[in-house]
Structure formats: C-alpha cells, structure tokens
Coordinates of C-alpha atoms and ligand atoms in Angstrom, one line a residue:
M1 CA 87.3 98.7 68.4
T2 CA 87.8 95.7 70.7
F3 CA 91.2 95.0 72.2
H4 CA 92.7 92.6 74.7
R5 CA 94.3 94.5 77.7
A6 CA 97.4 92.5 78.6
Y7 CA 98.6 91.6 82.0
N8 CA 101.6 93.9 82.2
F9 CA 104.5 92.8 84.5
C10 CA 106.7 95.8 83.7
A11 CA 108.9 96.9 86.6
G12 CA 108.2 100.5 85.9
P13 CA 106.5 102.6 84.6
A14 CA 104.2 99.9 85.7
T15 CA 100.6 98.8 85.1
I16 CA 97.9 101.1 86.3
P17 CA 94.5 99.9 87.6
E18 CA 92.1 99.6 84.7
V19 CA 89.3 101.5 86.6
V20 CA 91.7 104.4 87.1
L21 CA 92.6 104.6 83.5
E22 CA 88.8 104.5 82.6
R23 CA 88.2 107.3 85.0
V24 CA 91.0 109.4 83.5
R25 CA 89.7 108.8 80.0
E26 CA 86.3 109.9 81.2
E27 CA 87.6 113.1 82.8
L28 CA 90.2 114.0 80.2
L29 CA 88.2 116.3 77.9
N30 CA 85.7 117.7 80.4
W31 CA 86.9 117.5 84.0
K32 CA 84.2 118.1 86.6
G33 CA 82.1 120.0 83.9
R34 CA 84.7 122.7 83.5
G35 CA 85.0 122.2 79.8
S36 CA 88.8 121.5 80.0
S37 CA 91.0 118.8 81.4
F38 CA 92.7 118.9 84.8
M39 CA 96.0 119.4 82.9
E40 CA 94.9 122.7 81.4
I41 CA 94.3 124.7 84.6
S42 CA 96.7 126.7 86.8
H43 CA 98.5 124.8 89.5
R44 CA 97.6 127.8 91.7
S45 CA 93.9 127.8 90.9
T46 CA 91.4 126.9 93.7
D47 CA 90.2 124.1 91.5
F48 CA 93.6 122.5 91.3
L49 CA 94.4 123.1 94.9
K50 CA 91.1 122.1 96.5
L51 CA 90.1 119.3 94.1
V52 CA 93.4 117.7 93.1
F53 CA 96.4 118.7 95.2
E54 CA 95.1 118.8 98.8
P55 CA 92.9 115.7 98.5
A56 CA 95.9 113.8 97.1
R57 CA 98.1 114.9 100.0
E58 CA 95.3 114.2 102.6
N59 CA 94.6 110.7 101.2
L60 CA 98.2 109.7 101.2
K61 CA 98.4 110.9 104.8
K62 CA 95.3 108.7 105.6
L63 CA 96.6 105.7 103.7
L64 CA 100.0 105.6 105.4
N65 CA 98.8 107.0 108.7
I66 CA 101.4 109.8 108.4
P67 CA 101.9 111.6 111.7
E68 CA 101.4 115.4 112.0
D69 CA 105.1 116.1 112.5
Y70 CA 106.0 115.0 108.9
H71 CA 106.0 117.1 105.7
I72 CA 104.5 115.5 102.6
L73 CA 106.2 116.8 99.5
F74 CA 105.5 116.4 95.8
I75 CA 108.7 116.9 93.9
T76 CA 108.9 117.0 90.1
T77 CA 111.9 114.7 89.6
G78 CA 112.8 111.2 88.9
T79 CA 113.7 109.1 92.0
S80 CA 117.4 109.3 91.1
H81 CA 117.5 113.0 91.9
Q82 CA 117.0 112.0 95.5
F83 CA 120.3 110.2 95.4
A84 CA 121.9 113.7 95.4
M85 CA 119.2 115.6 97.3
V86 CA 119.4 113.2 100.3
P87 CA 123.1 113.8 101.1
L88 CA 123.0 117.5 100.1
N89 CA 120.2 118.1 102.6
F90 CA 121.0 115.7 105.4
L91 CA 124.8 115.1 105.7
N92 CA 124.9 118.3 107.8
L93 CA 122.6 116.8 110.4
K94 CA 125.7 115.9 112.5
P95 CA 129.2 117.4 112.7
H96 CA 130.9 114.4 111.1
K97 CA 129.0 114.9 107.9
S98 CA 129.0 111.2 107.2
A99 CA 126.3 108.7 106.5
D100 CA 125.7 104.9 106.6
Y101 CA 124.5 103.2 103.5
L102 CA 123.4 99.6 103.0
H103 CA 124.4 98.2 99.6
T104 CA 121.9 95.5 98.7
G105 CA 121.4 95.9 94.9
V106 CA 121.7 98.2 91.9
W107 CA 119.5 101.0 93.3
S108 CA 121.2 101.3 96.7
G109 CA 124.5 101.1 94.8
K110 CA 123.5 104.1 92.7
A111 CA 122.5 106.0 95.8
I112 CA 125.9 105.3 97.3
N113 CA 127.9 106.4 94.3
E114 CA 126.0 109.7 94.1
A115 CA 126.3 110.4 97.8
K116 CA 130.1 109.8 97.7
R117 CA 130.4 113.0 95.7
Y118 CA 129.2 115.0 98.7
G119 CA 130.6 113.5 101.9
N120 CA 132.0 110.6 103.8
I121 CA 129.9 107.6 103.0
N122 CA 130.3 104.4 105.1
V123 CA 129.0 101.3 103.3
A124 CA 127.8 99.6 106.5
L125 CA 126.9 96.4 104.7
S126 CA 127.2 95.0 101.2
T127 CA 125.7 91.9 99.8
E128 CA 127.5 92.3 96.5
N129 CA 129.6 89.2 97.1
N130 CA 126.4 87.2 97.4
R131 CA 125.3 88.7 94.1
F132 CA 122.6 90.6 96.0
T133 CA 120.7 87.4 96.7
K134 CA 121.5 86.8 100.4
M135 CA 121.8 89.0 103.5
C136 CA 125.2 89.0 105.3
S137 CA 125.7 87.8 108.8
P138 CA 124.8 90.4 111.5
N139 CA 128.5 90.7 112.6
E140 CA 129.4 92.1 109.1
L141 CA 127.2 95.1 109.8
K142 CA 129.5 98.1 110.5
L143 CA 127.3 101.0 111.7
D144 CA 128.7 104.4 112.7
S145 CA 127.1 106.0 115.7
N146 CA 128.3 109.4 114.3
A147 CA 126.4 109.0 111.0
S148 CA 123.9 111.8 110.1
Y149 CA 121.6 109.1 108.8
L150 CA 121.3 105.6 107.5
H151 CA 120.1 105.0 103.9
Y152 CA 118.7 101.8 102.6
T153 CA 116.4 100.5 99.8
P154 CA 113.7 98.3 101.4
N155 CA 112.9 96.7 98.0
E156 CA 115.6 96.2 95.4
T157 CA 113.5 96.3 92.2
I158 CA 116.1 94.5 90.0
H159 CA 117.2 91.8 92.3
G160 CA 113.8 91.0 93.9
F161 CA 115.3 91.4 97.3
Q162 CA 113.2 93.0 100.1
F163 CA 113.7 93.7 103.8
H164 CA 110.7 92.6 105.8
T165 CA 111.9 94.3 108.9
I166 CA 113.5 97.7 109.4
P167 CA 117.3 97.5 109.8
E168 CA 119.0 98.2 113.1
T169 CA 120.8 101.5 113.6
H170 CA 122.7 103.4 116.2
N171 CA 119.7 105.5 116.8
V172 CA 120.3 107.7 113.7
P173 CA 117.5 108.8 111.3
I174 CA 116.6 106.2 108.7
I175 CA 116.1 107.2 105.1
A176 CA 114.4 104.7 102.8
D177 CA 114.0 104.6 99.0
M178 CA 110.6 103.0 98.9
S179 CA 110.0 103.5 95.2
S180 CA 109.1 99.9 94.4
E181 CA 107.1 99.0 97.5
I182 CA 105.4 102.2 98.9
L183 CA 101.7 101.6 99.7
S184 CA 102.1 97.8 99.2
R185 CA 102.1 97.0 103.0
P186 CA 101.7 98.9 106.3
I187 CA 104.7 100.9 107.4
E188 CA 105.4 102.7 110.6
V189 CA 106.3 106.2 109.3
S190 CA 107.5 107.4 112.7
R191 CA 110.4 104.9 112.5
Y192 CA 111.8 106.9 109.5
G193 CA 113.5 110.3 109.2
M194 CA 112.5 110.3 105.6
I195 CA 110.8 108.2 103.0
Y196 CA 110.9 108.9 99.3
A197 CA 109.4 107.1 96.3
G198 CA 109.1 107.6 92.6
T199 CA 105.5 107.3 91.5
Q200 CA 106.0 105.0 88.5
K201 CA 105.4 101.7 90.2
N202 CA 102.6 101.9 92.8
I203 CA 101.4 105.5 92.3
G204 CA 100.9 106.0 88.6
P205 CA 103.1 107.5 85.8
S206 CA 106.7 108.6 86.1
G207 CA 108.1 112.1 86.6
L208 CA 107.0 112.7 90.2
T209 CA 108.6 111.8 93.5
I210 CA 106.9 111.8 96.9
A211 CA 108.9 112.7 100.0
I212 CA 107.8 112.3 103.6
I213 CA 110.2 114.1 105.9
H214 CA 110.2 114.5 109.6
K215 CA 110.0 118.1 110.6
N216 CA 113.3 118.0 112.6
M217 CA 115.2 116.9 109.5
A218 CA 114.5 120.0 107.4
G219 CA 116.7 123.1 107.0
F220 CA 120.2 121.5 107.0
A221 CA 121.0 121.7 103.3
N222 CA 124.5 122.4 102.3
A223 CA 124.8 126.2 101.4
L224 CA 125.6 125.6 97.8
T225 CA 122.6 123.3 97.2
P226 CA 120.6 124.6 94.2
T227 CA 117.2 126.0 95.3
L228 CA 115.2 123.1 93.7
Y229 CA 117.4 120.5 95.4
Q230 CA 116.6 121.8 98.9
Y231 CA 113.7 120.2 100.6
Q232 CA 113.1 123.4 102.4
T233 CA 112.1 125.0 99.2
Y234 CA 109.2 122.5 98.8
I235 CA 108.3 122.8 102.4
D236 CA 108.1 126.7 102.3
S237 CA 106.1 126.7 99.1
G238 CA 103.8 123.8 99.8
S239 CA 105.5 122.0 96.9
L240 CA 104.5 124.8 94.5
Y241 CA 107.7 126.8 94.1
H242 CA 107.5 126.1 90.4
T243 CA 104.9 124.5 88.1
P244 CA 104.7 120.9 89.4
N245 CA 103.8 117.8 87.4
T246 CA 100.0 118.4 87.7
F247 CA 99.2 115.3 85.7
G248 CA 101.3 113.1 88.0
I249 CA 99.7 114.6 91.1
Y250 CA 96.2 114.1 89.6
M251 CA 97.0 110.5 88.8
A252 CA 98.5 109.9 92.2
G253 CA 95.3 111.2 93.7
C254 CA 93.2 108.8 91.6
I255 CA 95.4 105.9 92.7
F256 CA 95.1 106.9 96.4
E257 CA 91.3 107.0 96.0
W258 CA 91.3 103.6 94.3
L259 CA 93.3 102.2 97.2
L260 CA 91.0 103.7 99.9
N261 CA 88.0 102.3 98.1
L262 CA 89.6 98.9 98.1
G263 CA 89.9 99.1 101.9
G264 CA 93.3 100.8 102.3
I265 CA 96.8 99.4 102.9
S266 CA 95.8 96.5 105.2
E267 CA 93.6 95.2 102.4
I268 CA 96.0 95.6 99.5
A269 CA 98.7 94.0 101.7
K270 CA 96.7 90.8 102.1
I271 CA 96.2 90.7 98.3
N272 CA 99.9 91.3 97.7
Q273 CA 100.9 88.6 100.2
R274 CA 98.6 86.1 98.4
K275 CA 99.8 87.0 95.0
S276 CA 103.5 86.7 95.8
Q277 CA 103.0 83.5 97.9
K278 CA 101.2 81.8 95.0
L279 CA 104.0 82.7 92.5
Y280 CA 106.8 81.7 94.8
D281 CA 105.0 78.4 95.6
A282 CA 104.7 77.7 91.9
I283 CA 108.4 78.3 91.5
D284 CA 109.4 76.3 94.5
H285 CA 107.2 73.3 93.6
S286 CA 108.9 73.0 90.2
S287 CA 112.4 71.9 89.4
F288 CA 112.2 73.9 86.1
Y289 CA 112.0 77.4 87.6
R290 CA 114.4 78.8 90.2
N291 CA 114.5 81.8 92.4
P292 CA 117.9 82.6 93.8
V293 CA 116.9 84.9 96.7
Q294 CA 117.2 83.9 100.3
K295 CA 113.6 83.1 101.3
E296 CA 113.3 85.6 104.2
F297 CA 114.3 88.4 101.8
R298 CA 112.2 87.6 98.8
S299 CA 110.3 90.5 97.3
Q300 CA 106.6 90.7 97.3
M301 CA 106.7 93.2 94.4
N302 CA 109.4 91.9 92.0
V303 CA 109.5 88.1 91.6
I304 CA 112.6 87.0 89.7
Y305 CA 113.3 83.5 88.4
Y306 CA 115.3 81.6 85.9
L307 CA 114.6 78.7 83.6
P308 CA 117.2 76.0 82.9
T309 CA 118.8 77.9 80.0
V310 CA 119.1 81.4 78.6
E311 CA 117.4 80.2 75.4
L312 CA 114.4 79.0 77.4
D313 CA 114.3 82.3 79.3
Q314 CA 114.0 84.0 75.9
L315 CA 111.4 81.6 74.5
F316 CA 109.4 82.0 77.7
V317 CA 109.3 85.8 77.4
K318 CA 108.3 85.5 73.7
E319 CA 105.5 82.9 74.2
A320 CA 104.2 84.7 77.3
Q321 CA 103.9 87.9 75.2
N322 CA 101.9 86.0 72.6
N323 CA 99.6 85.1 75.4
H324 CA 99.1 88.7 76.6
L325 CA 101.5 88.4 79.5
I326 CA 103.9 91.2 78.7
N327 CA 107.2 92.7 80.0
L328 CA 108.4 89.6 81.8
K329 CA 112.1 90.0 80.7
G330 CA 114.5 90.2 83.6
H331 CA 116.7 93.3 84.0
K332 CA 119.7 93.2 81.5
S333 CA 122.2 93.1 84.4
I334 CA 120.9 89.8 85.7
G335 CA 118.8 88.2 82.9
G336 CA 116.1 85.7 83.6
I337 CA 112.5 86.6 84.2
R338 CA 111.1 89.3 86.4
A339 CA 107.4 89.4 87.2
S340 CA 106.6 92.8 88.8
I341 CA 103.3 92.3 90.7
Y342 CA 102.7 95.7 92.2
N343 CA 99.4 96.8 93.7
A344 CA 97.7 97.3 90.3
M345 CA 98.4 93.8 89.1
P346 CA 95.2 91.9 89.6
E347 CA 95.3 88.5 91.4
K348 CA 93.9 87.0 88.2
G349 CA 97.0 88.2 86.3
V350 CA 99.2 86.1 88.7
D351 CA 96.9 83.1 88.3
V352 CA 97.1 83.3 84.5
L353 CA 100.9 83.7 84.7
I354 CA 101.1 80.6 86.9
E355 CA 98.9 78.6 84.5
F356 CA 101.1 79.7 81.6
M357 CA 104.3 78.7 83.5
Q358 CA 102.9 75.2 84.2
E359 CA 101.9 74.8 80.5
F360 CA 105.3 76.0 79.4
E361 CA 107.0 73.5 81.7
R362 CA 104.9 70.7 80.4
K363 CA 105.9 71.6 76.8
Y364 CA 109.7 72.2 77.3
G365 CA 110.6 70.8 80.7
Ligands
LIG401 C1 114.2 101.3 94.1 C2 114.4 102.3 92.9 N1 115.0 103.5 93.2 C3 115.3 104.4 92.2 C4 114.9 104.1 90.9 C5 115.2 105.1 89.8 O1 114.0 105.8 89.4 P1 114.1 107.0 88.3 O2 114.2 106.3 87.0 O3 112.7 107.6 88.5 O4 115.2 107.9 88.6 C6 114.2 102.9 90.6 C7 113.8 102.7 89.2 O5 113.3 101.6 88.9 C8 114.0 102.0 91.6 O6 113.4 100.8 91.4

C-alpha cells in the first residue's frame, strides 16, 4: 500500500525521523535475531542492559558532552512530574528552603504553581504582563542569594519564546526544563545543577523523562518524599528500581544513534538554525503573517505566527492539512499557528511549508 508521509509540525508527541521508524519496524518482530522484540525481554537481562540501556546512556553522554560528575537518569514519568520532584529534592539544598523561578510562559508557570505547594517560591521575573512575548528589563529581575536553586524553561513550547543565553544568578544551581529544546544545540552542562527533559519532542515517544543531575545535588530530598519521587532512588538503582519504559529507552537510543550518525549536536544545530531562520524570514518579509515574539528570544523549535484574522488562521490549518502539512494549529491558549520544527523535521518540510504559506498569501492576502 502506498501512502504519503505528512510533514508533521506537532508540538509533542512530535515527528520522529523516518529512518528511525523504519529501523524500529525492521526490529520489531525479530530484534537482533532473538526471535522477539526489544519490548519482550527483561529490563534486567544482559541483552537489554548491554545492547539498549547502556549504549543509550553513553551516547547521550557523548552527544551532550556530559561531564563525569553528573548522573544521567531515565525516569518513567511525564515531564510534569518533575515540577514536583524538583522542589521535593532540592529545596533543602539551603537552610531557607526557597527557590527562584523565572515565569516566561505556560510551562514555567505550571512548574511554579506546583513548587509553591512545597516551599517558598520567589518569582524572580515574570513576563506575563507582556503576554510572554518580551523579556523584562534587567532591573526587574529579583534574585535571592539564599535560594536553593533557580528554575527556568529555556524554551517555552507554547509561546515560542527561547532564551539564547543562560540567565544570570547569584551563584545558585540552575535547573532547566529543556523538554522542547534538548539536543537541538550545544549546551554547557557544567553550568547547570540539573537538566530535565521529557522525551516526546526531540527524543522519541512520550512517557520517559531524562534527568542530568550534578552529583553534589543528590540526597537532599524532603523526608516524606515518596520513593519514586526521590532522584536518589534512580541514582542508587541505576534507573532500574522498577520496570522502566523499555520501549522509550530503546527509542531514545535509536534517536541518539541517528544524531551521532548525522554529525552530532554541532551539525543538527546548524540545520536547526537554517530552518528557523528561513521560516522567520518568510514571516518577516510578509505583511500577512506576524510573529509577536521579541526577536532575540524567538524560538528555534516552535515558531508561532498569526494571520490577519482568526478565520484565516483556521482556513490556513485546514488547507495546510489537505497539503500533507499537519498539526499546525496554535495552542488553544494563544491561537494562531505553531510550526514545531524539532530536530526530526527535515529542512525540506520547512521549505514546503514556506512555499505553501506564500501560495496561501497570494490566494487570500
Ligand atoms: C517545556 C515543557 N515542559 C513540560 C511539558 C509537560 O510535559 P508532560 O506532558 O510530559 O508532562 C511540556 C509539554 O509540552 C513542555 O513543552
């Protein structure tokens, strides 16, 4: 049966490289000649550990150049679980049991609301008054030198707002929710106390979170923290305290290999830079499409834009879908269009989208 694989701009779970899907299809029934799939073997078997789990961890370490003094954990949760795990594990790092949070969109907002249940949370900066489209002036930043950590969301998936430099702090550990940008550009892991990311954007299917934690940060969990909410549990058991999401780990490993074969993070970063630049140029060179985000903070992963009317936004999404350009509808909280162009979106997909946008403008502009 022939079919047309669409260019899928979904914000998450997001598109997966076609070659990876083909590999999975190939390996599904008879993985490495074992007569079963990788999902049907024990997570404690040598096969799983040596051929799936350890290579995935090692390849992630290689890709991000993760120093030896960091733990790499695979946690079977959604990303939102981290909004509770982070304060439960790290508020105790300092006697004040407080933390600084930057509020730059829906996801950092959710992290703040959850953290407030456990301790003293200082919102050191909020761009809510600017509808999360512009950064505040530096004198509005209210950092607390007694904070146990500073939490921020480098890429706000819904608002298409991305930090391109690491925020200043009073020398407190930085914790970043990198769900929608991990592996898209080089990062200096040693600048962070902890990085976490759900896998459903740049690392495969949903249901798995990767945490990279500096060794000095572990072991401070609040005494009543449930076992599976303590990072120490994952550290002590090598992320195998309970049956993990073996399919998710296998898929993550395939994605890491795909990225390494492509030339690693420096290579994908160049492609991502080109893809987003083209799309923003197409928006900026037209008076029909409009992106509201301050230029220095525009996201390379989630490009949002508006047409002149809501009706045109809706028509655009519908006609795009008829042309195999799918999942372009903006998040319900802000409307408009959102093109998520993560690592797995081929450059050709962005070119086809731009051609479609130009054609649509000619027709309705
Ligand atoms: C930056 C960011 N953080 C957290 C989440 C929540 O992820 P989950 O649905 O896995 O809890 C998302 C989901 O899109 C996100 O984009």
